[in-house]
Amino acid sequence: MANSKFEYVKLFEQDDALLQQCWIVVRLDGKGFTKFTEVHGFEKPHDERGLGLMNAAAVAVMGEFPDIRVAFGESDEYSFVFHKDAVLYGRRASKIISLITSCFSVNYVRMWSSFFPDTPLEKNPLFDGRVVLYPNLESLRDYLSWRQADTHINCQYNTCYWMLIKEGKSREEVQKMLRGTLTADKNEIMFQRGVNYNTLPAMFRKGSVVVWAELVVEQHRESGKVVQKSVKKPQVFHEDIIGDTFWKKYPHVLQ
């Protein structure tokens, strides 16, 4: 009821509009995914089905929110970047976080059977969300570089960890063996067991980056004629984003 005596309660609502002219990053993280992956029999150290599902959910989110310029994902996390000039929902943090988190979660559940057709969903997948502002392009690029560097670190460690576990060593033994090791040490552990880190799938080593890219699609007219049309859709890549090559290839993403 408008202008009722109860309307004063609106005064308790907090203004959470995000600072203008800052890049908005919404980062989602899986909650309790160690247990979740065990319950559903994910392959260790990397499950291509699980990563594919994460990517599919991210593509769905970008399709729902075209203001997202780029997304980056690894393991059970995904970051979504909105342009510094974005005005959606008045830049209200609570609105943006809740909608992105719920959209990702519902699509993860919706598409589960497409990636795990023989595995019923026994446990609810939960994701928490946070929003961080970056004042300029340099700090945003550094954030994305940090997440990809973290992907490399996790990939190396987890590959070595599960190699040793599968040899019959205990978790305590493996943790002790890997404590304090450098990149070269982990590469040597893998090499001794016939694995070259650089030949592992790029998705495992570099994560997944999603951007709007041109795609040629075929359309069937009523006349029976097939025509090709160029459209922009979210596309998933597994490329280096720490250097400049990727960004020069897709300059529109951060403009």
Short mmCIF file of N, CA and C in Angstrom, two decimals, residues 89-253:
data_model
loop_
_atom_site.label_atom_id
_atom_site.label_comp_id
_atom_site.label_asym_id
_atom_site.label_seq_id
_atom_site.Cartn_x
_atom_site.Cartn_y
_atom_site.Cartn_z
N TYR A 89 20.65 -2.38 -13.14
CA TYR A 89 20.11 -2.39 -11.77
C TYR A 89 20.67 -1.27 -10.91
N GLY A 90 20.97 -0.13 -11.54
CA GLY A 90 21.50 0.99 -10.79
C GLY A 90 22.83 0.69 -10.12
N ARG A 91 23.53 -0.32 -10.65
CA ARG A 91 24.82 -0.77 -10.10
C ARG A 91 24.69 -1.23 -8.64
N ARG A 92 23.52 -1.70 -8.26
CA ARG A 92 23.30 -2.16 -6.89
C ARG A 92 24.00 -3.51 -6.69
N ALA A 93 24.91 -3.56 -5.74
CA ALA A 93 25.72 -4.75 -5.51
C ALA A 93 24.87 -5.97 -5.20
N SER A 94 23.88 -5.81 -4.31
CA SER A 94 23.07 -6.95 -3.89
C SER A 94 22.30 -7.54 -5.06
N LYS A 95 21.76 -6.67 -5.92
CA LYS A 95 21.02 -7.14 -7.10
C LYS A 95 21.94 -7.91 -8.04
N ILE A 96 23.09 -7.34 -8.34
CA ILE A 96 24.00 -7.95 -9.31
C ILE A 96 24.52 -9.29 -8.81
N ILE A 97 24.98 -9.32 -7.56
CA ILE A 97 25.53 -10.56 -7.00
C ILE A 97 24.47 -11.65 -6.96
N SER A 98 23.30 -11.33 -6.44
CA SER A 98 22.26 -12.35 -6.27
C SER A 98 21.78 -12.89 -7.62
N LEU A 99 21.64 -12.03 -8.61
CA LEU A 99 21.15 -12.48 -9.91
C LEU A 99 22.18 -13.33 -10.65
N ILE A 100 23.44 -12.91 -10.62
CA ILE A 100 24.48 -13.70 -11.30
C ILE A 100 24.66 -15.06 -10.62
N THR A 101 24.66 -15.06 -9.30
CA THR A 101 24.83 -16.31 -8.56
C THR A 101 23.67 -17.26 -8.80
N SER A 102 22.45 -16.74 -8.73
CA SER A 102 21.29 -17.61 -8.93
C SER A 102 21.20 -18.10 -10.37
N CYS A 103 21.53 -17.24 -11.34
CA CYS A 103 21.49 -17.63 -12.74
C CYS A 103 22.51 -18.74 -13.03
N PHE A 104 23.71 -18.59 -12.49
CA PHE A 104 24.74 -19.62 -12.68
C PHE A 104 24.31 -20.93 -12.03
N SER A 105 23.82 -20.85 -10.80
CA SER A 105 23.46 -22.06 -10.05
C SER A 105 22.35 -22.83 -10.73
N VAL A 106 21.31 -22.13 -11.18
CA VAL A 106 20.17 -22.82 -11.78
C VAL A 106 20.56 -23.45 -13.11
N ASN A 107 21.45 -22.81 -13.85
CA ASN A 107 21.90 -23.41 -15.11
C ASN A 107 22.83 -24.59 -14.88
N TYR A 108 23.61 -24.55 -13.81
CA TYR A 108 24.46 -25.68 -13.44
C TYR A 108 23.59 -26.91 -13.19
N VAL A 109 22.50 -26.72 -12.44
CA VAL A 109 21.58 -27.82 -12.14
C VAL A 109 20.84 -28.25 -13.41
N ARG A 110 20.36 -27.28 -14.18
CA ARG A 110 19.57 -27.57 -15.37
C ARG A 110 20.34 -28.41 -16.38
N MET A 111 21.64 -28.14 -16.52
CA MET A 111 22.43 -28.83 -17.54
C MET A 111 23.23 -30.01 -17.01
N TRP A 112 23.05 -30.33 -15.74
CA TRP A 112 23.82 -31.41 -15.12
C TRP A 112 23.74 -32.71 -15.92
N SER A 113 22.54 -33.13 -16.27
CA SER A 113 22.37 -34.42 -16.93
C SER A 113 23.00 -34.46 -18.32
N SER A 114 23.23 -33.31 -18.93
CA SER A 114 23.89 -33.28 -20.24
C SER A 114 25.36 -33.65 -20.14
N PHE A 115 25.96 -33.39 -18.98
CA PHE A 115 27.38 -33.67 -18.78
C PHE A 115 27.61 -34.91 -17.92
N PHE A 116 26.63 -35.24 -17.08
CA PHE A 116 26.72 -36.43 -16.22
C PHE A 116 25.45 -37.28 -16.40
N PRO A 117 25.26 -37.81 -17.61
CA PRO A 117 24.02 -38.53 -17.90
C PRO A 117 23.80 -39.78 -17.05
N ASP A 118 24.87 -40.37 -16.54
CA ASP A 118 24.74 -41.60 -15.75
C ASP A 118 24.92 -41.36 -14.26
N THR A 119 24.95 -40.10 -13.86
CA THR A 119 25.18 -39.76 -12.45
C THR A 119 24.08 -38.84 -11.94
N PRO A 120 23.14 -39.36 -11.16
CA PRO A 120 22.08 -38.51 -10.60
C PRO A 120 22.67 -37.44 -9.69
N LEU A 121 22.06 -36.28 -9.67
CA LEU A 121 22.50 -35.20 -8.80
C LEU A 121 22.01 -35.48 -7.39
N GLU A 122 22.95 -35.88 -6.52
CA GLU A 122 22.60 -36.32 -5.17
C GLU A 122 22.73 -35.21 -4.13
N LYS A 123 23.49 -34.17 -4.44
CA LYS A 123 23.79 -33.12 -3.47
C LYS A 123 23.64 -31.77 -4.16
N ASN A 124 23.10 -30.80 -3.45
CA ASN A 124 22.90 -29.49 -4.05
C ASN A 124 24.23 -28.78 -4.30
N PRO A 125 24.47 -28.31 -5.53
CA PRO A 125 25.66 -27.49 -5.79
C PRO A 125 25.40 -26.06 -5.31
N LEU A 126 26.26 -25.58 -4.42
CA LEU A 126 26.09 -24.23 -3.86
C LEU A 126 27.26 -23.34 -4.29
N PHE A 127 26.96 -22.09 -4.58
CA PHE A 127 27.98 -21.12 -4.97
C PHE A 127 27.78 -19.84 -4.17
N ASP A 128 28.89 -19.31 -3.64
CA ASP A 128 28.81 -18.00 -3.03
C ASP A 128 29.32 -16.96 -4.02
N GLY A 129 28.88 -15.73 -3.85
CA GLY A 129 29.28 -14.67 -4.77
C GLY A 129 29.78 -13.44 -4.04
N ARG A 130 30.71 -12.76 -4.66
CA ARG A 130 31.21 -11.50 -4.11
C ARG A 130 31.44 -10.54 -5.27
N VAL A 131 31.48 -9.26 -4.97
CA VAL A 131 31.75 -8.27 -6.01
C VAL A 131 32.98 -7.46 -5.60
N VAL A 132 33.85 -7.24 -6.58
CA VAL A 132 35.06 -6.45 -6.36
C VAL A 132 35.15 -5.42 -7.49
N LEU A 133 35.55 -4.21 -7.12
CA LEU A 133 35.69 -3.13 -8.11
C LEU A 133 37.16 -2.91 -8.45
N TYR A 134 37.42 -2.68 -9.72
CA TYR A 134 38.78 -2.38 -10.17
C TYR A 134 38.76 -1.03 -10.89
N PRO A 135 39.60 -0.09 -10.43
CA PRO A 135 39.49 1.31 -10.87
C PRO A 135 39.97 1.58 -12.28
N ASN A 136 40.76 0.66 -12.85
CA ASN A 136 41.29 0.92 -14.19
C ASN A 136 41.56 -0.41 -14.90
N LEU A 137 41.88 -0.29 -16.18
CA LEU A 137 42.09 -1.48 -17.00
C LEU A 137 43.30 -2.27 -16.55
N GLU A 138 44.32 -1.59 -16.08
CA GLU A 138 45.53 -2.27 -15.63
C GLU A 138 45.24 -3.21 -14.46
N SER A 139 44.51 -2.71 -13.48
CA SER A 139 44.21 -3.55 -12.31
C SER A 139 43.26 -4.68 -12.69
N LEU A 140 42.35 -4.44 -13.63
CA LEU A 140 41.47 -5.51 -14.08
C LEU A 140 42.26 -6.61 -14.79
N ARG A 141 43.17 -6.21 -15.68
CA ARG A 141 44.01 -7.18 -16.38
C ARG A 141 44.84 -7.97 -15.37
N ASP A 142 45.34 -7.29 -14.35
CA ASP A 142 46.14 -7.98 -13.33
C ASP A 142 45.28 -8.99 -12.57
N TYR A 143 44.02 -8.64 -12.32
CA TYR A 143 43.13 -9.59 -11.65
C TYR A 143 42.96 -10.85 -12.48
N LEU A 144 42.66 -10.69 -13.77
CA LEU A 144 42.47 -11.84 -14.65
C LEU A 144 43.75 -12.65 -14.79
N SER A 145 44.89 -11.95 -14.83
CA SER A 145 46.18 -12.65 -14.90
C SER A 145 46.42 -13.46 -13.63
N TRP A 146 46.05 -12.89 -12.51
CA TRP A 146 46.20 -13.58 -11.22
C TRP A 146 45.40 -14.87 -11.19
N ARG A 147 44.16 -14.83 -11.71
CA ARG A 147 43.34 -16.03 -11.72
C ARG A 147 43.92 -17.09 -12.65
N GLN A 148 44.47 -16.66 -13.81
CA GLN A 148 45.05 -17.66 -14.70
C GLN A 148 46.35 -18.22 -14.13
N ALA A 149 47.15 -17.37 -13.50
CA ALA A 149 48.38 -17.87 -12.85
C ALA A 149 48.02 -18.88 -11.77
N ASP A 150 46.93 -18.63 -11.05
CA ASP A 150 46.46 -19.55 -10.02
C ASP A 150 46.04 -20.88 -10.64
N THR A 151 45.48 -20.81 -11.85
CA THR A 151 45.08 -22.03 -12.56
C THR A 151 46.30 -22.91 -12.83
N HIS A 152 47.38 -22.29 -13.31
CA HIS A 152 48.63 -23.03 -13.56
C HIS A 152 49.15 -23.68 -12.28
N ILE A 153 49.18 -22.91 -11.21
CA ILE A 153 49.71 -23.41 -9.93
C ILE A 153 48.88 -24.60 -9.45
N ASN A 154 47.56 -24.45 -9.48
CA ASN A 154 46.69 -25.53 -9.02
C ASN A 154 46.79 -26.77 -9.90
N CYS A 155 46.90 -26.54 -11.20
CA CYS A 155 47.01 -27.67 -12.13
C CYS A 155 48.27 -28.48 -11.86
N GLN A 156 49.38 -27.79 -11.70
CA GLN A 156 50.64 -28.49 -11.43
C GLN A 156 50.57 -29.28 -10.13
N TYR A 157 50.12 -28.60 -9.07
CA TYR A 157 50.08 -29.25 -7.77
C TYR A 157 49.13 -30.45 -7.77
N ASN A 158 47.92 -30.24 -8.27
CA ASN A 158 46.92 -31.30 -8.24
C ASN A 158 47.31 -32.49 -9.11
N THR A 159 47.96 -32.21 -10.25
CA THR A 159 48.39 -33.31 -11.11
C THR A 159 49.42 -34.17 -10.38
N CYS A 160 50.39 -33.52 -9.74
CA CYS A 160 51.40 -34.27 -8.98
C CYS A 160 50.76 -34.99 -7.79
N TYR A 161 49.90 -34.28 -7.09
CA TYR A 161 49.27 -34.83 -5.88
C TYR A 161 48.54 -36.13 -6.20
N TRP A 162 47.70 -36.12 -7.22
CA TRP A 162 46.89 -37.30 -7.51
C TRP A 162 47.70 -38.40 -8.18
N MET A 163 48.79 -38.05 -8.88
CA MET A 163 49.70 -39.07 -9.39
C MET A 163 50.27 -39.90 -8.24
N LEU A 164 50.71 -39.19 -7.22
CA LEU A 164 51.33 -39.86 -6.08
C LEU A 164 50.31 -40.62 -5.24
N ILE A 165 49.10 -40.05 -5.11
CA ILE A 165 48.04 -40.74 -4.37
C ILE A 165 47.70 -42.06 -5.06
N LYS A 166 47.61 -42.03 -6.39
CA LYS A 166 47.24 -43.23 -7.15
C LYS A 166 48.35 -44.28 -7.14
N GLU A 167 49.57 -43.86 -6.74
CA GLU A 167 50.66 -44.83 -6.56
C GLU A 167 50.56 -45.55 -5.23
N GLY A 168 49.63 -45.12 -4.39
CA GLY A 168 49.43 -45.79 -3.11
C GLY A 168 49.94 -45.02 -1.91
N LYS A 169 50.48 -43.83 -2.12
CA LYS A 169 50.97 -43.03 -1.00
C LYS A 169 49.79 -42.39 -0.26
N SER A 170 49.99 -42.13 1.02
CA SER A 170 48.94 -41.51 1.83
C SER A 170 48.91 -40.00 1.56
N ARG A 171 47.81 -39.38 1.94
CA ARG A 171 47.69 -37.93 1.74
C ARG A 171 48.78 -37.19 2.51
N GLU A 172 49.09 -37.66 3.72
CA GLU A 172 50.12 -37.01 4.53
C GLU A 172 51.49 -37.14 3.86
N GLU A 173 51.78 -38.31 3.31
CA GLU A 173 53.05 -38.51 2.63
C GLU A 173 53.18 -37.58 1.41
N VAL A 174 52.12 -37.47 0.65
CA VAL A 174 52.15 -36.65 -0.57
C VAL A 174 52.30 -35.18 -0.21
N GLN A 175 51.56 -34.73 0.77
CA GLN A 175 51.65 -33.33 1.19
C GLN A 175 53.07 -32.99 1.65
N LYS A 176 53.69 -33.93 2.35
CA LYS A 176 55.06 -33.71 2.80
C LYS A 176 56.04 -33.68 1.63
N MET A 177 55.83 -34.56 0.66
CA MET A 177 56.71 -34.62 -0.52
C MET A 177 56.63 -33.32 -1.34
N LEU A 178 55.44 -32.75 -1.42
CA LEU A 178 55.24 -31.58 -2.28
C LEU A 178 55.47 -30.25 -1.56
N ARG A 179 55.59 -30.31 -0.24
CA ARG A 179 55.76 -29.07 0.52
C ARG A 179 57.08 -28.39 0.14
N GLY A 180 56.98 -27.13 -0.27
CA GLY A 180 58.18 -26.35 -0.61
C GLY A 180 58.72 -26.60 -2.01
N THR A 181 58.06 -27.44 -2.80
CA THR A 181 58.56 -27.72 -4.15
C THR A 181 58.29 -26.54 -5.08
N LEU A 182 59.16 -26.36 -6.06
CA LEU A 182 59.03 -25.31 -7.06
C LEU A 182 58.45 -25.88 -8.34
N THR A 183 58.21 -25.00 -9.29
CA THR A 183 57.63 -25.43 -10.57
C THR A 183 58.48 -26.52 -11.22
N ALA A 184 59.80 -26.31 -11.23
CA ALA A 184 60.70 -27.28 -11.86
C ALA A 184 60.62 -28.64 -11.17
N ASP A 185 60.48 -28.62 -9.84
CA ASP A 185 60.38 -29.87 -9.09
C ASP A 185 59.12 -30.64 -9.48
N LYS A 186 58.01 -29.93 -9.60
CA LYS A 186 56.75 -30.61 -9.96
C LYS A 186 56.81 -31.11 -11.39
N ASN A 187 57.41 -30.31 -12.27
CA ASN A 187 57.55 -30.78 -13.66
C ASN A 187 58.37 -32.06 -13.72
N GLU A 188 59.39 -32.17 -12.87
CA GLU A 188 60.24 -33.36 -12.84
C GLU A 188 59.45 -34.57 -12.33
N ILE A 189 58.62 -34.35 -11.31
CA ILE A 189 57.79 -35.44 -10.79
C ILE A 189 56.88 -35.98 -11.89
N MET A 190 56.28 -35.08 -12.65
CA MET A 190 55.40 -35.51 -13.74
C MET A 190 56.19 -36.19 -14.85
N PHE A 191 57.35 -35.61 -15.19
CA PHE A 191 58.17 -36.15 -16.28
C PHE A 191 58.64 -37.57 -15.97
N GLN A 192 58.99 -37.82 -14.71
CA GLN A 192 59.42 -39.15 -14.30
C GLN A 192 58.31 -40.19 -14.45
N ARG A 193 57.09 -39.71 -14.51
CA ARG A 193 55.94 -40.62 -14.64
C ARG A 193 55.31 -40.51 -16.03
N GLY A 194 56.10 -39.99 -16.97
CA GLY A 194 55.68 -39.98 -18.37
C GLY A 194 54.72 -38.88 -18.78
N VAL A 195 54.66 -37.82 -17.97
CA VAL A 195 53.73 -36.73 -18.30
C VAL A 195 54.50 -35.43 -18.50
N ASN A 196 54.28 -34.80 -19.63
CA ASN A 196 54.83 -33.48 -19.91
C ASN A 196 53.73 -32.46 -19.61
N TYR A 197 53.98 -31.59 -18.66
CA TYR A 197 52.95 -30.62 -18.24
C TYR A 197 52.39 -29.85 -19.42
N ASN A 198 53.26 -29.46 -20.35
CA ASN A 198 52.83 -28.63 -21.47
C ASN A 198 51.90 -29.35 -22.45
N THR A 199 51.80 -30.66 -22.32
CA THR A 199 50.91 -31.41 -23.21
C THR A 199 49.56 -31.71 -22.56
N LEU A 200 49.39 -31.31 -21.30
CA LEU A 200 48.08 -31.48 -20.67
C LEU A 200 47.07 -30.58 -21.38
N PRO A 201 45.80 -30.94 -21.40
CA PRO A 201 44.80 -30.11 -22.06
C PRO A 201 44.86 -28.65 -21.61
N ALA A 202 44.75 -27.74 -22.55
CA ALA A 202 44.86 -26.32 -22.25
C ALA A 202 43.81 -25.87 -21.22
N MET A 203 42.63 -26.48 -21.24
CA MET A 203 41.59 -26.12 -20.27
C MET A 203 42.05 -26.37 -18.85
N PHE A 204 42.84 -27.44 -18.63
CA PHE A 204 43.34 -27.73 -17.30
C PHE A 204 44.42 -26.73 -16.88
N ARG A 205 45.28 -26.37 -17.83
CA ARG A 205 46.44 -25.51 -17.52
C ARG A 205 46.12 -24.03 -17.51
N LYS A 206 45.21 -23.61 -18.40
CA LYS A 206 44.97 -22.17 -18.60
C LYS A 206 43.59 -21.70 -18.18
N GLY A 207 42.70 -22.64 -17.83
CA GLY A 207 41.36 -22.24 -17.49
C GLY A 207 40.55 -21.93 -18.73
N SER A 208 39.41 -21.29 -18.54
CA SER A 208 38.50 -21.00 -19.64
C SER A 208 38.13 -19.52 -19.62
N VAL A 209 38.26 -18.88 -20.76
CA VAL A 209 37.87 -17.48 -20.90
C VAL A 209 36.72 -17.40 -21.89
N VAL A 210 35.69 -16.67 -21.53
CA VAL A 210 34.49 -16.55 -22.36
C VAL A 210 34.32 -15.10 -22.80
N VAL A 211 34.23 -14.88 -24.10
CA VAL A 211 34.03 -13.54 -24.64
C VAL A 211 32.97 -13.60 -25.74
N TRP A 212 32.44 -12.44 -26.07
CA TRP A 212 31.53 -12.34 -27.20
C TRP A 212 32.36 -12.33 -28.48
N ALA A 213 32.07 -13.29 -29.36
CA ALA A 213 32.83 -13.40 -30.60
C ALA A 213 31.89 -13.68 -31.77
N GLU A 214 32.34 -13.29 -32.96
CA GLU A 214 31.57 -13.50 -34.17
C GLU A 214 31.50 -14.99 -34.51
N LEU A 215 30.32 -15.45 -34.86
CA LEU A 215 30.12 -16.84 -35.20
C LEU A 215 29.21 -16.91 -36.43
N VAL A 216 29.60 -17.68 -37.41
CA VAL A 216 28.79 -17.83 -38.62
C VAL A 216 27.83 -19.00 -38.42
N VAL A 217 26.53 -18.72 -38.57
CA VAL A 217 25.51 -19.76 -38.40
C VAL A 217 24.69 -19.88 -39.68
N GLU A 218 24.12 -21.04 -39.87
CA GLU A 218 23.27 -21.28 -41.04
C GLU A 218 21.80 -21.10 -40.66
N GLN A 219 21.07 -20.41 -41.51
CA GLN A 219 19.64 -20.23 -41.31
C GLN A 219 18.88 -20.82 -42.50
N HIS A 220 17.81 -21.55 -42.19
CA HIS A 220 17.02 -22.20 -43.23
C HIS A 220 15.76 -21.37 -43.50
N ARG A 221 15.66 -20.87 -44.70
CA ARG A 221 14.50 -20.07 -45.08
C ARG A 221 13.33 -20.99 -45.44
N GLU A 222 12.12 -20.42 -45.47
CA GLU A 222 10.93 -21.19 -45.83
C GLU A 222 11.02 -21.74 -47.25
N SER A 223 11.76 -21.03 -48.08
CA SER A 223 11.92 -21.46 -49.46
C SER A 223 12.82 -22.68 -49.59
N GLY A 224 13.48 -23.04 -48.48
CA GLY A 224 14.42 -24.15 -48.51
C GLY A 224 15.85 -23.71 -48.69
N LYS A 225 16.03 -22.43 -48.97
CA LYS A 225 17.37 -21.89 -49.17
C LYS A 225 18.10 -21.76 -47.82
N VAL A 226 19.37 -22.11 -47.82
CA VAL A 226 20.19 -21.99 -46.61
C VAL A 226 21.12 -20.79 -46.77
N VAL A 227 21.05 -19.88 -45.80
CA VAL A 227 21.90 -18.69 -45.85
C VAL A 227 22.78 -18.66 -44.61
N GLN A 228 23.93 -18.04 -44.75
CA GLN A 228 24.84 -17.89 -43.62
C GLN A 228 24.73 -16.48 -43.05
N LYS A 229 24.77 -16.41 -41.73
CA LYS A 229 24.65 -15.13 -41.06
C LYS A 229 25.66 -15.05 -39.93
N SER A 230 26.26 -13.89 -39.78
CA SER A 230 27.24 -13.67 -38.71
C SER A 230 26.54 -13.11 -37.47
N VAL A 231 26.71 -13.80 -36.35
CA VAL A 231 26.10 -13.35 -35.09
C VAL A 231 27.16 -13.36 -33.99
N LYS A 232 26.91 -12.57 -32.97
CA LYS A 232 27.80 -12.55 -31.81
C LYS A 232 27.22 -13.43 -30.72
N LYS A 233 28.04 -14.37 -30.25
CA LYS A 233 27.63 -15.25 -29.17
C LYS A 233 28.80 -15.46 -28.21
N PRO A 234 28.50 -15.81 -26.95
CA PRO A 234 29.58 -16.13 -26.01
C PRO A 234 30.33 -17.37 -26.47
N GLN A 235 31.65 -17.25 -26.58
CA GLN A 235 32.48 -18.36 -27.02
C GLN A 235 33.54 -18.66 -25.96
N VAL A 236 33.82 -19.93 -25.76
CA VAL A 236 34.80 -20.37 -24.74
C VAL A 236 36.14 -20.63 -25.40
N PHE A 237 37.20 -20.06 -24.82
CA PHE A 237 38.56 -20.27 -25.30
C PHE A 237 39.43 -20.72 -24.13
N HIS A 238 40.54 -21.39 -24.48
CA HIS A 238 41.51 -21.83 -23.47
C HIS A 238 42.86 -21.29 -23.91
N GLU A 239 43.04 -20.01 -23.75
CA GLU A 239 44.23 -19.34 -24.25
C GLU A 239 44.88 -18.50 -23.15
N ASP A 240 46.13 -18.11 -23.41
CA ASP A 240 46.84 -17.25 -22.47
C ASP A 240 46.22 -15.86 -22.48
N ILE A 241 45.87 -15.35 -21.29
CA ILE A 241 45.33 -14.00 -21.18
C ILE A 241 46.23 -13.09 -20.35
N ILE A 242 47.41 -13.62 -19.97
CA ILE A 242 48.35 -12.81 -19.22
C ILE A 242 49.10 -11.86 -20.16
N GLY A 243 49.45 -12.36 -21.33
CA GLY A 243 50.09 -11.52 -22.34
C GLY A 243 49.07 -10.68 -23.09
N ASP A 244 49.51 -10.02 -24.14
CA ASP A 244 48.66 -9.09 -24.89
C ASP A 244 48.00 -9.71 -26.12
N THR A 245 48.47 -10.87 -26.57
CA THR A 245 48.00 -11.44 -27.83
C THR A 245 46.49 -11.64 -27.86
N PHE A 246 45.95 -12.24 -26.81
CA PHE A 246 44.51 -12.52 -26.78
C PHE A 246 43.71 -11.23 -26.85
N TRP A 247 44.14 -10.22 -26.10
CA TRP A 247 43.37 -8.97 -26.04
C TRP A 247 43.47 -8.19 -27.34
N LYS A 248 44.55 -8.34 -28.06
CA LYS A 248 44.67 -7.72 -29.37
C LYS A 248 43.78 -8.43 -30.39
N LYS A 249 43.59 -9.72 -30.16
CA LYS A 249 42.75 -10.51 -31.06
C LYS A 249 41.27 -10.14 -30.86
N TYR A 250 40.92 -9.79 -29.63
CA TYR A 250 39.52 -9.41 -29.32
C TYR A 250 39.52 -8.05 -28.61
N PRO A 251 39.90 -6.99 -29.33
CA PRO A 251 40.04 -5.67 -28.71
C PRO A 251 38.73 -5.09 -28.18
N HIS A 252 37.59 -5.53 -28.74
CA HIS A 252 36.31 -4.97 -28.33
C HIS A 252 35.94 -5.34 -26.88
N VAL A 253 36.55 -6.41 -26.37
CA VAL A 253 36.14 -6.92 -25.06
C VAL A 253 36.35 -5.89 -23.96
#
